[in-house]
């Protein structure tokens, strides 16, 4: 059993901390946001993550997970310190190092004893950050420390499950002893553990997200082409997926990608490359493709409905994907704003993200159910793949809508079961 500090209680920090506590480790967690600490200490995660509430309450009850108010209280008893603070993007500048710098400075100040600790960067940082930013601050403390980079591959909504059952663990380390410590920490994981140097581990994280974002952008472009050729994307996808070099996963076309990772990480990678004199033409194109992909869903509506002025349009799913309440970079925002600019009346529904979406686009009327959103609507766009939406039937649309025009922006409904509905998908 190890004693671990978690610095930063966003979805990544909380899921990592709760998973480690569930595996028997002792976790001291802190966040600079007092409201967030107060919620978590009462067993109420400030965001939705499947299963996290129950798991959090259990580890709080077992006293394996403690929320502490200061960095000193988190670091003091710990042998391993996980830095899980956010690395947001600055417009056109790439990664904002500010929050990480502040966290490491505060860690350095709180480190009062001579205990040797392992500091693990879990935040997504551009290659070189741990060496060039974290290390110099730790050096000022004159303490002995070990340094590691352990990127997270947690999908929002499934972060706890992914933290408990990872499919791989990447450890960037400064030496064999650090690798041994972290391997022992993760000893219950049944998956490959890849050990490398700090900078490579940082790069692996960016490479992974950039490649996945590229797959999605490629799928979107291919679907647009299929539509122009009059062939079914599903069939092309299936045929193409038979090539063992092409994994058929993560090639679902739709309204484009959003969330706290793909757009930000690809932008940060492009910006970091540019600083080193490397133009990332493919990744530039991925971002450009994603910027306009949502317009396809609106074009399909217009093909069916003509002028959208005065038409009531339901947007089902306001979060950036299903099973999360996160609206960061959600495509529902540009979709709603474009519909509004075309004179449509927009009604939105999401099982969780309604209130936060309302703050972004207050002109959209957010209602309490899919049925209410569809009532009297001339058209609907399925924007996020919530399981409840995939259970919608032709009858649901026909019974409620003024004109049953449905654009499935996430490929969750079976066109064969949509008899009577003017049903459109991208590709
Ligand atoms: C992602 C990575 O998957 C995760 O490993 C990383 O650590 C954080 O970023 P997340 O942002 O939670 O996780 O969402 P993910 O499920 O990967 O989807 C990202 C975006 O791509 C979503 O908007 C999703 O709707 C879209 N997407 C995904 C598609 O449009 N098509 C696909 O086939 C897959």
Coordinates of N, CA, C and O and ligand atoms in Angstrom, one line a residue, residues 152-156 205 209 216 250-252 256-258 261-262 320-321 385 410, ligand 1:
X152 N -2.9 10.2 -18.6 CA -4.2 9.5 -18.4 C -4.8 9.3 -19.8 O -4.7 10.1 -20.7
X153 N -5.5 8.2 -19.9 CA -6.3 7.9 -21.1 C -7.8 7.6 -20.7 O -8.4 6.7 -21.2
X154 N -8.3 8.5 -19.9 CA -9.6 8.3 -19.3 C -10.6 9.0 -20.2 O -10.5 10.2 -20.5
X155 N -11.7 8.2 -20.6 CA -12.7 8.8 -21.3 C -13.7 9.4 -20.4 O -14.1 8.8 -19.4
X156 N -14.1 10.7 -20.6 CA -15.1 11.3 -19.7 C -16.4 10.5 -19.7 O -16.8 9.9 -20.7
X205 N 1.0 10.7 -25.1 CA -0.3 11.2 -24.8 C -0.8 12.0 -26.0 O -1.9 11.9 -26.5
X209 N -4.0 11.2 -28.6 CA -5.2 12.0 -28.9 C -5.2 12.6 -30.3 O -6.3 12.7 -30.9
X216 N -11.4 10.5 -36.3 CA -12.7 11.1 -36.4 C -12.9 12.0 -37.6 O -13.9 12.0 -38.3
X250 N -13.5 4.1 -33.6 CA -13.3 5.5 -33.6 C -13.4 6.1 -35.0 O -12.7 7.0 -35.4
X251 N -14.2 5.5 -35.8 CA -14.4 6.0 -37.2 C -15.9 6.3 -37.4 O -16.4 6.1 -38.5
X252 N -16.6 6.7 -36.3 CA -18.0 7.0 -36.5 C -18.2 8.5 -36.8 O -17.8 9.4 -36.1
X256 N -18.9 16.0 -35.6 CA -17.5 16.5 -35.2 C -17.2 16.2 -33.8 O -18.0 15.8 -33.0
X257 N -15.9 16.3 -33.4 CA -15.5 16.0 -32.1 C -15.5 17.3 -31.2 O -15.3 18.4 -31.7
X258 N -15.6 17.1 -29.9 CA -15.6 18.2 -28.9 C -14.9 17.7 -27.7 O -14.1 16.7 -27.7
X261 N -10.5 17.5 -24.4 CA -9.2 16.9 -24.8 C -8.8 17.1 -26.3 O -7.8 17.8 -26.6
X262 N -9.6 16.5 -27.1 CA -9.2 16.5 -28.6 C -8.9 17.9 -29.1 O -7.8 18.1 -29.6
X320 N -20.9 17.4 -25.0 CA -20.0 17.2 -26.2 C -20.1 15.7 -26.7 O -19.7 15.4 -27.8
X321 N -20.7 14.9 -25.8 CA -21.0 13.5 -26.3 C -22.0 12.9 -25.2 O -22.3 13.7 -24.3
X385 N -24.7 11.0 -28.2 CA -25.2 9.6 -28.2 C -25.6 9.1 -26.8 O -25.0 8.1 -26.3
X410 N -25.1 11.2 -34.8 CA -24.2 10.3 -34.1 C -24.4 8.9 -34.5 O -23.8 8.0 -33.8
Ligands
LIG1 C1 -10.7 11.5 -25.0 C2 -9.8 10.2 -25.1 O1 -10.6 9.1 -25.6 C3 -9.2 9.9 -23.8 O2 -8.4 8.7 -23.9 C4 -8.4 11.1 -23.4 O3 -7.7 10.9 -22.2 C5 -9.3 12.3 -23.2 O4 -9.9 12.5 -24.5 P1 -13.1 12.1 -24.3 O5 -12.8 13.5 -24.6 O6 -13.8 11.8 -23.0 O7 -11.8 11.2 -24.2 O8 -14.1 11.6 -25.4 P2 -14.0 10.5 -26.6 O9 -15.0 9.4 -26.2 O10 -12.7 10.0 -26.9 O11 -14.6 11.3 -27.8 C6 -14.0 12.6 -28.2 C7 -14.9 13.2 -29.2 O12 -14.9 12.5 -30.5 C8 -16.4 13.3 -28.8 O13 -16.9 14.5 -29.2 C9 -17.0 12.1 -29.6 O14 -18.4 12.3 -29.8 C10 -16.2 12.2 -30.9 N1 -16.2 10.9 -31.6 C11 -15.5 9.8 -31.0 C12 -16.7 10.8 -32.9 O15 -17.3 11.8 -33.4 N2 -16.6 9.6 -33.5 C13 -16.0 8.5 -33.0 O16 -15.9 7.5 -33.7 C14 -15.4 8.6 -31.7

